JSON list of C-alpha atoms and ligand atoms in Angstrom, two decimals:
[
{"chain": "I", "resi": 12, "resn": "MET", "atom": "CA", "xyz": [32.02, -14.06, 3.06]},
{"chain": "I", "resi": 13, "resn": "PRO", "atom": "CA", "xyz": [31.88, -17.39, 1.18]},
{"chain": "I", "resi": 14, "resn": "ASN", "atom": "CA", "xyz": [28.44, -18.30, -0.23]},
{"chain": "I", "resi": 15, "resn": "LEU", "atom": "CA", "xyz": [27.76, -21.07, 2.29]},
{"chain": "I", "resi": 16, "resn": "SER", "atom": "CA", "xyz": [28.49, -18.85, 5.32]},
{"chain": "I", "resi": 17, "resn": "ARG", "atom": "CA", "xyz": [26.32, -16.13, 3.85]},
{"chain": "I", "resi": 18, "resn": "ARG", "atom": "CA", "xyz": [23.46, -18.62, 3.50]},
{"chain": "I", "resi": 19, "resn": "TYR", "atom": "CA", "xyz": [23.92, -19.76, 7.12]},
{"chain": "I", "resi": 20, "resn": "ALA", "atom": "CA", "xyz": [23.94, -16.14, 8.28]},
{"chain": "I", "resi": 21, "resn": "GLY", "atom": "CA", "xyz": [20.66, -15.58, 6.42]},
{"chain": "I", "resi": 22, "resn": "TRP", "atom": "CA", "xyz": [19.05, -18.60, 8.09]},
{"chain": "I", "resi": 23, "resn": "LEU", "atom": "CA", "xyz": [20.34, -17.43, 11.46]},
{"chain": "I", "resi": 24, "resn": "VAL", "atom": "CA", "xyz": [18.65, -14.03, 11.02]},
{"chain": "I", "resi": 25, "resn": "VAL", "atom": "CA", "xyz": [15.37, -15.74, 9.97]},
{"chain": "I", "resi": 26, "resn": "ALA", "atom": "CA", "xyz": [15.61, -18.09, 12.98]},
{"chain": "I", "resi": 27, "resn": "LEU", "atom": "CA", "xyz": [16.26, -15.18, 15.36]},
{"chain": "I", "resi": 28, "resn": "ILE", "atom": "CA", "xyz": [13.30, -13.21, 13.99]},
{"chain": "I", "resi": 29, "resn": "GLY", "atom": "CA", "xyz": [11.13, -16.36, 14.33]},
{"chain": "I", "resi": 30, "resn": "CYS", "atom": "CA", "xyz": [12.28, -16.84, 17.93]},
{"chain": "I", "resi": 31, "resn": "ALA", "atom": "CA", "xyz": [11.62, -13.18, 18.76]},
{"chain": "I", "resi": 32, "resn": "ALA", "atom": "CA", "xyz": [8.06, -13.39, 17.32]},
{"chain": "I", "resi": 33, "resn": "PHE", "atom": "CA", "xyz": [7.46, -16.64, 19.26]},
{"chain": "I", "resi": 34, "resn": "MET", "atom": "CA", "xyz": [8.71, -15.08, 22.49]},
{"chain": "I", "resi": 35, "resn": "MET", "atom": "CA", "xyz": [6.53, -11.99, 22.00]},
{"chain": "I", "resi": 36, "resn": "ALA", "atom": "CA", "xyz": [3.46, -14.22, 21.48]},
{"chain": "I", "resi": 37, "resn": "GLN", "atom": "CA", "xyz": [4.53, -16.09, 24.62]},
{"chain": "I", "resi": 38, "resn": "GLU", "atom": "CA", "xyz": [4.53, -12.80, 26.52]},
{"chain": "I", "resi": 39, "resn": "LEU", "atom": "CA", "xyz": [0.88, -12.17, 25.71]},
{"chain": "I", "resi": 40, "resn": "LYS", "atom": "CA", "xyz": [-0.95, -13.74, 28.63]},
{"chain": "I", "resi": 41, "resn": "PRO", "atom": "CA", "xyz": [-4.41, -15.33, 28.58]},
{"chain": "I", "resi": 42, "resn": "ILE", "atom": "CA", "xyz": [-7.06, -12.97, 29.93]},
{"chain": "I", "resi": 43, "resn": "LEU", "atom": "CA", "xyz": [-9.68, -14.47, 32.19]},
{"chain": "I", "resi": 44, "resn": "LEU", "atom": "CA", "xyz": [-12.74, -12.27, 31.67]},
{"chain": "I", "resi": 45, "resn": "PRO", "atom": "CA", "xyz": [-15.08, -11.30, 34.53]},
{"chain": "I", "resi": 46, "resn": "GLN", "atom": "CA", "xyz": [-18.33, -13.28, 34.67]},
{"chain": "I", "resi": 47, "resn": "PRO", "atom": "CA", "xyz": [-20.70, -11.78, 32.08]},
{"chain": "I", "resi": 48, "resn": "GLN", "atom": "CA", "xyz": [-23.58, -9.75, 33.49]},
{"chain": "I", "resi": 49, "resn": "THR", "atom": "CA", "xyz": [-26.58, -11.33, 31.82]},
{"chain": "I", "resi": 50, "resn": "ASP", "atom": "CA", "xyz": [-29.42, -9.59, 33.62]},
{"chain": "I", "resi": 51, "resn": "GLY", "atom": "CA", "xyz": [-29.05, -6.05, 32.26]},
{"chain": "I", "resi": 52, "resn": "GLY", "atom": "CA", "xyz": [-29.76, -4.35, 28.97]},
{"chain": "I", "resi": 53, "resn": "ARG", "atom": "CA", "xyz": [-32.52, -2.18, 27.52]},
{"chain": "I", "resi": 54, "resn": "PRO", "atom": "CA", "xyz": [-35.85, -3.55, 26.24]},
{"chain": "I", "resi": 55, "resn": "LEU", "atom": "CA", "xyz": [-35.47, -5.43, 22.95]},
{"chain": "I", "resi": 56, "resn": "MET", "atom": "CA", "xyz": [-37.87, -3.29, 20.91]},
{"chain": "I", "resi": 57, "resn": "GLN", "atom": "CA", "xyz": [-36.06, -0.09, 21.91]},
{"chain": "I", "resi": 58, "resn": "VAL", "atom": "CA", "xyz": [-32.73, -1.69, 21.04]},
{"chain": "I", "resi": 59, "resn": "LEU", "atom": "CA", "xyz": [-34.05, -2.74, 17.61]},
{"chain": "I", "resi": 60, "resn": "LYS", "atom": "CA", "xyz": [-35.16, 0.84, 17.03]},
{"chain": "I", "resi": 61, "resn": "ASP", "atom": "CA", "xyz": [-31.64, 2.06, 17.78]},
{"chain": "I", "resi": 62, "resn": "ARG", "atom": "CA", "xyz": [-29.59, -0.56, 15.91]},
{"chain": "I", "resi": 63, "resn": "HIS", "atom": "CA", "xyz": [-27.43, 1.05, 13.25]},
{"chain": "I", "resi": 64, "resn": "SER", "atom": "CA", "xyz": [-23.91, 1.07, 11.79]},
{"chain": "I", "resi": 65, "resn": "SER", "atom": "CA", "xyz": [-21.45, 3.75, 12.93]},
{"chain": "I", "resi": 66, "resn": "ARG", "atom": "CA", "xyz": [-18.05, 4.57, 11.51]},
{"chain": "I", "resi": 67, "resn": "GLU", "atom": "CA", "xyz": [-16.73, 7.09, 14.04]},
{"chain": "I", "resi": 68, "resn": "PHE", "atom": "CA", "xyz": [-15.01, 5.72, 17.12]},
{"chain": "I", "resi": 69, "resn": "ARG", "atom": "CA", "xyz": [-13.11, 7.09, 20.09]},
{"chain": "I", "resi": 70, "resn": "GLY", "atom": "CA", "xyz": [-9.91, 5.25, 20.97]},
{"chain": "I", "resi": 71, "resn": "ASP", "atom": "CA", "xyz": [-10.82, 4.43, 24.60]},
{"chain": "I", "resi": 72, "resn": "LYS", "atom": "CA", "xyz": [-10.47, 0.78, 25.54]},
{"chain": "I", "resi": 73, "resn": "LEU", "atom": "CA", "xyz": [-13.52, -1.20, 26.60]},
{"chain": "I", "resi": 74, "resn": "PRO", "atom": "CA", "xyz": [-13.39, -2.15, 30.31]},
{"chain": "I", "resi": 75, "resn": "PRO", "atom": "CA", "xyz": [-13.03, -5.93, 30.90]},
{"chain": "I", "resi": 76, "resn": "GLN", "atom": "CA", "xyz": [-16.64, -6.21, 32.13]},
{"chain": "I", "resi": 77, "resn": "VAL", "atom": "CA", "xyz": [-18.01, -4.59, 28.97]},
{"chain": "I", "resi": 78, "resn": "LEU", "atom": "CA", "xyz": [-15.76, -6.81, 26.83]},
{"chain": "I", "resi": 79, "resn": "SER", "atom": "CA", "xyz": [-16.97, -9.90, 28.67]},
{"chain": "I", "resi": 80, "resn": "ASN", "atom": "CA", "xyz": [-20.63, -8.88, 28.28]},
{"chain": "I", "resi": 81, "resn": "LEU", "atom": "CA", "xyz": [-20.09, -8.08, 24.59]},
{"chain": "I", "resi": 82, "resn": "LEU", "atom": "CA", "xyz": [-18.46, -11.42, 23.78]},
{"chain": "I", "resi": 83, "resn": "TRP", "atom": "CA", "xyz": [-21.05, -13.34, 25.77]},
{"chain": "I", "resi": 84, "resn": "ALA", "atom": "CA", "xyz": [-23.83, -11.55, 23.87]},
{"chain": "I", "resi": 85, "resn": "ALA", "atom": "CA", "xyz": [-21.99, -12.28, 20.61]},
{"chain": "I", "resi": 86, "resn": "PHE", "atom": "CA", "xyz": [-21.48, -16.03, 20.99]},
{"chain": "I", "resi": 87, "resn": "GLY", "atom": "CA", "xyz": [-21.19, -16.93, 24.65]},
{"chain": "I", "resi": 88, "resn": "VAL", "atom": "CA", "xyz": [-22.42, -20.09, 26.34]},
{"chain": "I", "resi": 89, "resn": "ASN", "atom": "CA", "xyz": [-26.01, -19.43, 27.45]},
{"chain": "I", "resi": 90, "resn": "ARG", "atom": "CA", "xyz": [-26.86, -23.04, 28.42]},
{"chain": "I", "resi": 91, "resn": "PRO", "atom": "CA", "xyz": [-23.91, -24.45, 30.35]},
{"chain": "I", "resi": 92, "resn": "ASP", "atom": "CA", "xyz": [-25.52, -27.92, 30.56]},
{"chain": "I", "resi": 93, "resn": "SER", "atom": "CA", "xyz": [-25.30, -28.42, 26.81]},
{"chain": "I", "resi": 94, "resn": "GLY", "atom": "CA", "xyz": [-22.58, -25.86, 26.00]},
{"chain": "I", "resi": 95, "resn": "LYS", "atom": "CA", "xyz": [-24.94, -24.21, 23.51]},
{"chain": "I", "resi": 96, "resn": "ARG", "atom": "CA", "xyz": [-24.51, -20.56, 22.63]},
{"chain": "I", "resi": 97, "resn": "THR", "atom": "CA", "xyz": [-26.28, -17.19, 22.25]},
{"chain": "I", "resi": 98, "resn": "ALA", "atom": "CA", "xyz": [-26.31, -17.60, 18.44]},
{"chain": "I", "resi": 99, "resn": "PRO", "atom": "CA", "xyz": [-27.56, -20.63, 16.49]},
{"chain": "I", "resi": 100, "resn": "SER", "atom": "CA", "xyz": [-25.07, -22.84, 14.71]},
{"chain": "I", "resi": 101, "resn": "ALA", "atom": "CA", "xyz": [-25.71, -25.38, 11.92]},
{"chain": "I", "resi": 102, "resn": "MET", "atom": "CA", "xyz": [-25.77, -28.86, 13.48]},
{"chain": "I", "resi": 103, "resn": "ASN", "atom": "CA", "xyz": [-24.34, -27.16, 16.57]},
{"chain": "I", "resi": 104, "resn": "ARG", "atom": "CA", "xyz": [-20.84, -27.36, 15.05]},
{"chain": "I", "resi": 105, "resn": "GLN", "atom": "CA", "xyz": [-19.93, -23.98, 16.59]},
{"chain": "I", "resi": 106, "resn": "GLU", "atom": "CA", "xyz": [-17.35, -23.46, 13.87]},
{"chain": "I", "resi": 107, "resn": "ILE", "atom": "CA", "xyz": [-17.13, -19.68, 14.13]},
{"chain": "I", "resi": 108, "resn": "ASP", "atom": "CA", "xyz": [-14.28, -18.37, 16.26]},
{"chain": "I", "resi": 109, "resn": "ILE", "atom": "CA", "xyz": [-14.16, -14.74, 17.32]},
{"chain": "I", "resi": 110, "resn": "TYR", "atom": "CA", "xyz": [-10.67, -13.31, 17.09]},
{"chain": "I", "resi": 111, "resn": "VAL", "atom": "CA", "xyz": [-10.25, -10.05, 18.98]},
{"chain": "I", "resi": 112, "resn": "ALA", "atom": "CA", "xyz": [-7.77, -7.53, 17.56]},
{"chain": "I", "resi": 113, "resn": "THR", "atom": "CA", "xyz": [-6.74, -4.93, 20.14]},
{"chain": "I", "resi": 114, "resn": "GLN", "atom": "CA", "xyz": [-3.83, -2.54, 20.65]},
{"chain": "I", "resi": 115, "resn": "ASP", "atom": "CA", "xyz": [-2.14, -5.15, 22.86]},
{"chain": "I", "resi": 116, "resn": "GLY", "atom": "CA", "xyz": [-2.43, -8.02, 20.43]},
{"chain": "I", "resi": 117, "resn": "LEU", "atom": "CA", "xyz": [-4.62, -10.63, 18.83]},
{"chain": "I", "resi": 118, "resn": "TYR", "atom": "CA", "xyz": [-6.64, -13.01, 20.99]},
{"chain": "I", "resi": 119, "resn": "VAL", "atom": "CA", "xyz": [-9.27, -15.66, 20.37]},
{"chain": "I", "resi": 120, "resn": "TYR", "atom": "CA", "xyz": [-12.40, -15.86, 22.50]},
{"chain": "I", "resi": 121, "resn": "ASP", "atom": "CA", "xyz": [-12.82, -19.09, 24.45]},
{"chain": "I", "resi": 122, "resn": "ALA", "atom": "CA", "xyz": [-16.53, -19.03, 25.27]},
{"chain": "I", "resi": 123, "resn": "LYS", "atom": "CA", "xyz": [-16.47, -22.04, 27.60]},
{"chain": "I", "resi": 124, "resn": "ALA", "atom": "CA", "xyz": [-13.62, -20.68, 29.73]},
{"chain": "I", "resi": 125, "resn": "ASN", "atom": "CA", "xyz": [-14.86, -17.07, 29.34]},
{"chain": "I", "resi": 126, "resn": "ALA", "atom": "CA", "xyz": [-11.32, -16.08, 28.44]},
{"chain": "I", "resi": 127, "resn": "LEU", "atom": "CA", "xyz": [-9.24, -14.51, 25.71]},
{"chain": "I", "resi": 128, "resn": "ASN", "atom": "CA", "xyz": [-6.44, -16.78, 24.56]},
{"chain": "I", "resi": 129, "resn": "PRO", "atom": "CA", "xyz": [-3.35, -15.12, 23.10]},
{"chain": "I", "resi": 130, "resn": "VAL", "atom": "CA", "xyz": [-2.61, -15.55, 19.40]},
{"chain": "I", "resi": 131, "resn": "LEU", "atom": "CA", "xyz": [-0.10, -12.85, 18.49]},
{"chain": "I", "resi": 132, "resn": "ALA", "atom": "CA", "xyz": [1.51, -9.99, 20.42]},
{"chain": "I", "resi": 133, "resn": "GLN", "atom": "CA", "xyz": [0.95, -7.63, 17.53]},
{"chain": "I", "resi": 134, "resn": "ASP", "atom": "CA", "xyz": [-1.47, -4.76, 16.96]},
{"chain": "I", "resi": 135, "resn": "LEU", "atom": "CA", "xyz": [-3.27, -5.93, 13.80]},
{"chain": "I", "resi": 136, "resn": "ARG", "atom": "CA", "xyz": [-6.14, -3.43, 13.98]},
{"chain": "I", "resi": 137, "resn": "ALA", "atom": "CA", "xyz": [-4.98, -1.43, 10.95]},
{"chain": "I", "resi": 138, "resn": "ALA", "atom": "CA", "xyz": [-4.75, -4.64, 8.89]},
{"chain": "I", "resi": 139, "resn": "THR", "atom": "CA", "xyz": [-8.35, -5.66, 9.66]},
{"chain": "I", "resi": 140, "resn": "GLY", "atom": "CA", "xyz": [-9.82, -3.30, 7.08]},
{"chain": "I", "resi": 141, "resn": "MET", "atom": "CA", "xyz": [-9.47, -0.67, 4.40]},
{"chain": "I", "resi": 142, "resn": "GLN", "atom": "CA", "xyz": [-11.31, 2.13, 6.22]},
{"chain": "I", "resi": 143, "resn": "PRO", "atom": "CA", "xyz": [-9.34, 4.61, 8.32]},
{"chain": "I", "resi": 144, "resn": "PHE", "atom": "CA", "xyz": [-11.31, 4.15, 11.56]},
{"chain": "I", "resi": 145, "resn": "VAL", "atom": "CA", "xyz": [-10.28, 0.49, 11.95]},
{"chain": "I", "resi": 146, "resn": "LYS", "atom": "CA", "xyz": [-6.85, 1.36, 13.33]},
{"chain": "I", "resi": 147, "resn": "ASP", "atom": "CA", "xyz": [-8.20, 3.77, 15.97]},
{"chain": "I", "resi": 148, "resn": "ALA", "atom": "CA", "xyz": [-11.16, 1.84, 17.33]},
{"chain": "I", "resi": 149, "resn": "PRO", "atom": "CA", "xyz": [-10.22, -0.24, 20.39]},
{"chain": "I", "resi": 150, "resn": "LEU", "atom": "CA", "xyz": [-11.61, -3.50, 19.05]},
{"chain": "I", "resi": 151, "resn": "ASN", "atom": "CA", "xyz": [-11.99, -5.31, 15.76]},
{"chain": "I", "resi": 152, "resn": "LEU", "atom": "CA", "xyz": [-13.76, -8.66, 15.99]},
{"chain": "I", "resi": 153, "resn": "VAL", "atom": "CA", "xyz": [-12.65, -11.02, 13.23]},
{"chain": "I", "resi": 154, "resn": "TYR", "atom": "CA", "xyz": [-15.17, -13.81, 12.56]},
{"chain": "I", "resi": 155, "resn": "VAL", "atom": "CA", "xyz": [-13.24, -16.88, 11.43]},
{"chain": "I", "resi": 156, "resn": "ALA", "atom": "CA", "xyz": [-14.85, -20.10, 10.23]},
{"chain": "I", "resi": 157, "resn": "ASP", "atom": "CA", "xyz": [-12.87, -23.16, 11.26]},
{"chain": "I", "resi": 158, "resn": "PHE", "atom": "CA", "xyz": [-13.82, -25.71, 8.61]},
{"chain": "I", "resi": 159, "resn": "ALA", "atom": "CA", "xyz": [-11.98, -28.41, 10.56]},
{"chain": "I", "resi": 160, "resn": "LYS", "atom": "CA", "xyz": [-15.03, -28.32, 12.88]},
{"chain": "I", "resi": 161, "resn": "ALA", "atom": "CA", "xyz": [-17.60, -28.20, 10.07]},
{"chain": "I", "resi": 162, "resn": "GLY", "atom": "CA", "xyz": [-18.32, -31.93, 9.73]},
{"chain": "I", "resi": 163, "resn": "SER", "atom": "CA", "xyz": [-19.37, -33.73, 6.57]},
{"chain": "I", "resi": 164, "resn": "ALA", "atom": "CA", "xyz": [-21.47, -31.03, 4.85]},
{"chain": "I", "resi": 165, "resn": "SER", "atom": "CA", "xyz": [-20.47, -30.19, 1.27]},
{"chain": "I", "resi": 166, "resn": "SER", "atom": "CA", "xyz": [-17.97, -27.37, 0.97]},
{"chain": "I", "resi": 167, "resn": "GLU", "atom": "CA", "xyz": [-20.66, -25.13, -0.56]},
{"chain": "I", "resi": 168, "resn": "ASP", "atom": "CA", "xyz": [-22.96, -25.78, 2.40]},
{"chain": "I", "resi": 169, "resn": "GLN", "atom": "CA", "xyz": [-20.10, -25.21, 4.86]},
{"chain": "I", "resi": 170, "resn": "VAL", "atom": "CA", "xyz": [-19.61, -21.71, 3.45]},
{"chain": "I", "resi": 171, "resn": "ILE", "atom": "CA", "xyz": [-23.36, -20.96, 3.59]},
{"chain": "I", "resi": 172, "resn": "TYR", "atom": "CA", "xyz": [-23.54, -22.18, 7.21]},
{"chain": "I", "resi": 173, "resn": "ALA", "atom": "CA", "xyz": [-20.47, -20.16, 8.20]},
{"chain": "I", "resi": 174, "resn": "ALA", "atom": "CA", "xyz": [-21.86, -16.99, 6.60]},
{"chain": "I", "resi": 175, "resn": "ALA", "atom": "CA", "xyz": [-25.24, -17.49, 8.28]},
{"chain": "I", "resi": 176, "resn": "GLY", "atom": "CA", "xyz": [-23.63, -18.25, 11.65]},
{"chain": "I", "resi": 177, "resn": "THR", "atom": "CA", "xyz": [-21.51, -15.13, 11.41]},
{"chain": "I", "resi": 178, "resn": "GLY", "atom": "CA", "xyz": [-24.61, -13.07, 10.57]},
{"chain": "I", "resi": 179, "resn": "PHE", "atom": "CA", "xyz": [-26.32, -14.17, 13.78]},
{"chain": "I", "resi": 180, "resn": "ILE", "atom": "CA", "xyz": [-23.25, -13.37, 15.87]},
{"chain": "I", "resi": 181, "resn": "SER", "atom": "CA", "xyz": [-22.80, -10.01, 14.20]},
{"chain": "I", "resi": 182, "resn": "GLN", "atom": "CA", "xyz": [-26.42, -9.07, 14.84]},
{"chain": "I", "resi": 183, "resn": "ASN", "atom": "CA", "xyz": [-26.01, -10.04, 18.51]},
{"chain": "I", "resi": 184, "resn": "VAL", "atom": "CA", "xyz": [-23.09, -7.61, 18.63]},
{"chain": "I", "resi": 185, "resn": "TYR", "atom": "CA", "xyz": [-25.18, -4.91, 16.92]},
{"chain": "I", "resi": 186, "resn": "LEU", "atom": "CA", "xyz": [-27.97, -5.37, 19.48]},
{"chain": "I", "resi": 187, "resn": "PHE", "atom": "CA", "xyz": [-25.58, -5.37, 22.44]},
{"chain": "I", "resi": 188, "resn": "CYS", "atom": "CA", "xyz": [-23.97, -2.18, 21.13]},
{"chain": "I", "resi": 189, "resn": "ALA", "atom": "CA", "xyz": [-27.35, -0.52, 20.61]},
{"chain": "I", "resi": 190, "resn": "SER", "atom": "CA", "xyz": [-28.29, -1.46, 24.18]},
{"chain": "I", "resi": 191, "resn": "GLU", "atom": "CA", "xyz": [-25.02, -0.21, 25.68]},
{"chain": "I", "resi": 192, "resn": "GLY", "atom": "CA", "xyz": [-24.55, 2.96, 23.60]},
{"chain": "I", "resi": 193, "resn": "LEU", "atom": "CA", "xyz": [-21.51, 1.54, 21.80]},
{"chain": "I", "resi": 194, "resn": "ALA", "atom": "CA", "xyz": [-20.70, 2.16, 18.13]},
{"chain": "I", "resi": 195, "resn": "THR", "atom": "CA", "xyz": [-20.25, -0.73, 15.71]},
{"chain": "I", "resi": 196, "resn": "VAL", "atom": "CA", "xyz": [-20.10, -1.66, 12.03]},
{"chain": "I", "resi": 197, "resn": "VAL", "atom": "CA", "xyz": [-19.76, -5.07, 10.41]},
{"chain": "I", "resi": 198, "resn": "ARG", "atom": "CA", "xyz": [-17.37, -5.11, 7.46]},
{"chain": "I", "resi": 199, "resn": "ALA", "atom": "CA", "xyz": [-16.60, -7.20, 4.41]},
{"chain": "I", "resi": 200, "resn": "SER", "atom": "CA", "xyz": [-13.94, -4.74, 3.25]},
{"chain": "I", "resi": 201, "resn": "PHE", "atom": "CA", "xyz": [-10.62, -6.20, 4.34]},
{"chain": "I", "resi": 202, "resn": "ASP", "atom": "CA", "xyz": [-7.72, -7.79, 2.50]},
{"chain": "I", "resi": 203, "resn": "ARG", "atom": "CA", "xyz": [-8.78, -11.44, 2.12]},
{"chain": "I", "resi": 204, "resn": "VAL", "atom": "CA", "xyz": [-5.23, -12.47, 1.19]},
{"chain": "I", "resi": 205, "resn": "ALA", "atom": "CA", "xyz": [-3.11, -10.44, 3.61]},
{"chain": "I", "resi": 206, "resn": "LEU", "atom": "CA", "xyz": [-5.19, -10.64, 6.80]},
{"chain": "I", "resi": 207, "resn": "PRO", "atom": "CA", "xyz": [-5.32, -14.46, 7.13]},
{"chain": "I", "resi": 208, "resn": "LYS", "atom": "CA", "xyz": [-1.55, -14.55, 6.61]},
{"chain": "I", "resi": 209, "resn": "LEU", "atom": "CA", "xyz": [-0.93, -11.88, 9.24]},
{"chain": "I", "resi": 210, "resn": "MET", "atom": "CA", "xyz": [-3.20, -13.76, 11.65]},
{"chain": "I", "resi": 211, "resn": "LYS", "atom": "CA", "xyz": [-1.32, -17.00, 10.83]},
{"chain": "I", "resi": 212, "resn": "LEU", "atom": "CA", "xyz": [-4.56, -18.83, 10.05]},
{"chain": "I", "resi": 213, "resn": "ARG", "atom": "CA", "xyz": [-4.52, -22.40, 8.74]},
{"chain": "I", "resi": 214, "resn": "PRO", "atom": "CA", "xyz": [-5.69, -23.09, 5.15]},
{"chain": "I", "resi": 215, "resn": "ASP", "atom": "CA", "xyz": [-8.92, -24.60, 6.50]},
{"chain": "I", "resi": 216, "resn": "GLN", "atom": "CA", "xyz": [-9.80, -21.41, 8.38]},
{"chain": "I", "resi": 217, "resn": "ARG", "atom": "CA", "xyz": [-11.55, -18.57, 6.57]},
{"chain": "I", "resi": 218, "resn": "ILE", "atom": "CA", "xyz": [-12.37, -15.04, 7.64]},
{"chain": "I", "resi": 219, "resn": "ILE", "atom": "CA", "xyz": [-16.05, -14.37, 6.95]},
{"chain": "I", "resi": 220, "resn": "LEU", "atom": "CA", "xyz": [-16.49, -10.78, 8.22]},
{"chain": "I", "resi": 221, "resn": "VAL", "atom": "CA", "xyz": [-14.93, -8.29, 10.60]},
{"chain": "I", "resi": 222, "resn": "GLN", "atom": "CA", "xyz": [-16.76, -6.02, 13.03]},
{"chain": "I", "resi": 223, "resn": "THR", "atom": "CA", "xyz": [-15.42, -2.85, 14.62]},
{"chain": "I", "resi": 224, "resn": "VAL", "atom": "CA", "xyz": [-16.62, -1.91, 18.13]},
{"chain": "I", "resi": 225, "resn": "GLY", "atom": "CA", "xyz": [-15.90, 1.07, 20.34]},
{"chain": "I", "resi": 226, "resn": "TYR", "atom": "CA", "xyz": [-17.32, 4.13, 22.01]},
{"chain": "I", "resi": 227, "resn": "PRO", "atom": "CA", "xyz": [-18.97, 6.59, 19.61]},
{"chain": "I", "resi": 228, "resn": "LYS", "atom": "CA", "xyz": [-17.08, 9.78, 18.82]},
{"chain": "I", "resi": 229, "resn": "ASN", "atom": "CA", "xyz": [-20.08, 12.03, 19.49]},
{"chain": "L", "resi": 6, "resn": "FMN", "atom": "C1", "xyz": [-22.17, -8.41, 4.76]},
{"chain": "L", "resi": 6, "resn": "FMN", "atom": "C2", "xyz": [-21.99, -6.93, 5.08]},
{"chain": "L", "resi": 6, "resn": "FMN", "atom": "C3", "xyz": [-20.82, -6.31, 4.75]},
{"chain": "L", "resi": 6, "resn": "FMN", "atom": "C4", "xyz": [-20.62, -4.95, 5.07]},
{"chain": "L", "resi": 6, "resn": "FMN", "atom": "N1", "xyz": [-19.41, -4.38, 4.83]},
{"chain": "L", "resi": 6, "resn": "FMN", "atom": "C5", "xyz": [-19.19, -3.11, 5.21]},
{"chain": "L", "resi": 6, "resn": "FMN", "atom": "C6", "xyz": [-17.89, -2.54, 5.05]},
{"chain": "L", "resi": 6, "resn": "FMN", "atom": "O1", "xyz": [-16.97, -3.17, 4.58]},
{"chain": "L", "resi": 6, "resn": "FMN", "atom": "N2", "xyz": [-17.72, -1.28, 5.47]},
{"chain": "L", "resi": 6, "resn": "FMN", "atom": "C7", "xyz": [-18.72, -0.54, 6.03]},
{"chain": "L", "resi": 6, "resn": "FMN", "atom": "O2", "xyz": [-18.47, 0.61, 6.40]},
{"chain": "L", "resi": 6, "resn": "FMN", "atom": "N3", "xyz": [-19.96, -1.05, 6.21]},
{"chain": "L", "resi": 6, "resn": "FMN", "atom": "C8", "xyz": [-20.21, -2.33, 5.82]},
{"chain": "L", "resi": 6, "resn": "FMN", "atom": "N4", "xyz": [-21.43, -2.91, 6.06]},
{"chain": "L", "resi": 6, "resn": "FMN", "atom": "C9", "xyz": [-22.46, -2.13, 6.75]},
{"chain": "L", "resi": 6, "resn": "FMN", "atom": "C10", "xyz": [-23.55, -1.64, 5.77]},
{"chain": "L", "resi": 6, "resn": "FMN", "atom": "O3", "xyz": [-23.00, -0.63, 4.96]},
{"chain": "L", "resi": 6, "resn": "FMN", "atom": "C11", "xyz": [-24.73, -1.11, 6.56]},
{"chain": "L", "resi": 6, "resn": "FMN", "atom": "O4", "xyz": [-25.29, -2.17, 7.31]},
{"chain": "L", "resi": 6, "resn": "FMN", "atom": "C12", "xyz": [-25.79, -0.52, 5.63]},
{"chain": "L", "resi": 6, "resn": "FMN", "atom": "O5", "xyz": [-25.33, 0.69, 5.05]},
{"chain": "L", "resi": 6, "resn": "FMN", "atom": "C13", "xyz": [-27.09, -0.23, 6.36]},
{"chain": "L", "resi": 6, "resn": "FMN", "atom": "O6", "xyz": [-26.85, 0.64, 7.46]},
{"chain": "L", "resi": 6, "resn": "FMN", "atom": "P1", "xyz": [-27.30, 0.22, 8.95]},
{"chain": "L", "resi": 6, "resn": "FMN", "atom": "O7", "xyz": [-26.47, -0.94, 9.39]},
{"chain": "L", "resi": 6, "resn": "FMN", "atom": "O8", "xyz": [-27.05, 1.46, 9.77]},
{"chain": "L", "resi": 6, "resn": "FMN", "atom": "O9", "xyz": [-28.75, -0.15, 8.87]},
{"chain": "L", "resi": 6, "resn": "FMN", "atom": "C14", "xyz": [-21.65, -4.22, 5.71]},
{"chain": "L", "resi": 6, "resn": "FMN", "atom": "C15", "xyz": [-22.86, -4.88, 6.02]},
{"chain": "L", "resi": 6, "resn": "FMN", "atom": "C16", "xyz": [-23.03, -6.22, 5.73]},
{"chain": "L", "resi": 6, "resn": "FMN", "atom": "C17", "xyz": [-24.32, -6.90, 6.12]}
]
């Protein structure tokens, strides 16, 4: 094959792979979550007594209602009039997005719509960490700071605010899990170069932490 044709053939293969990936992402449908149940839960002091990190998970999926309650507890809208959330946010910029990595694909939580919006029709769970349990647990929450929403603060302050905001969200998840008998662990151990690429994040988005959630093994 002459050089030029070979080059065209190469581009054609790349284009076809790109189209296939795009079509797969298209196939992943938005998930409208059930209304969160906000009147349950165990007493706070008991939940604080039980809060802990776990690293052993069963593979069972979380039912949609539990997922909805979990995400609402994490960073849902708790004051619809103002759109403010269950975790504080510096200058109310709400720059932390929760990406949800499941067996079916990668979604991003839309708190206002109470929905999961599709990002990629790919199981990225194994890529969300270095520890073996991450690929088996049903859910890995990836906390992503979107610095495009961060306003005029200095870049050093933006990182501090994003880390603090993520900490509040993560603790909400810990407390929800302790209340519901779910297992969870927040994690800084993931590939900070590979994971953003796999998730197709923009340069002004940064993964702060990841948190695994599922039913405990024992
Ligand atoms: C910022 C941060 C990063 C962490 N990274 C990991 C991690 O990568 N892997 C892990 O298994 N645990 C990780 N943890 C969980 C800690 O190991 C755990 O919180 C600590 O051992 C105390 O245990 P406890 O949460 O049960 O109180 C992390 C915790 C924090 C706050």
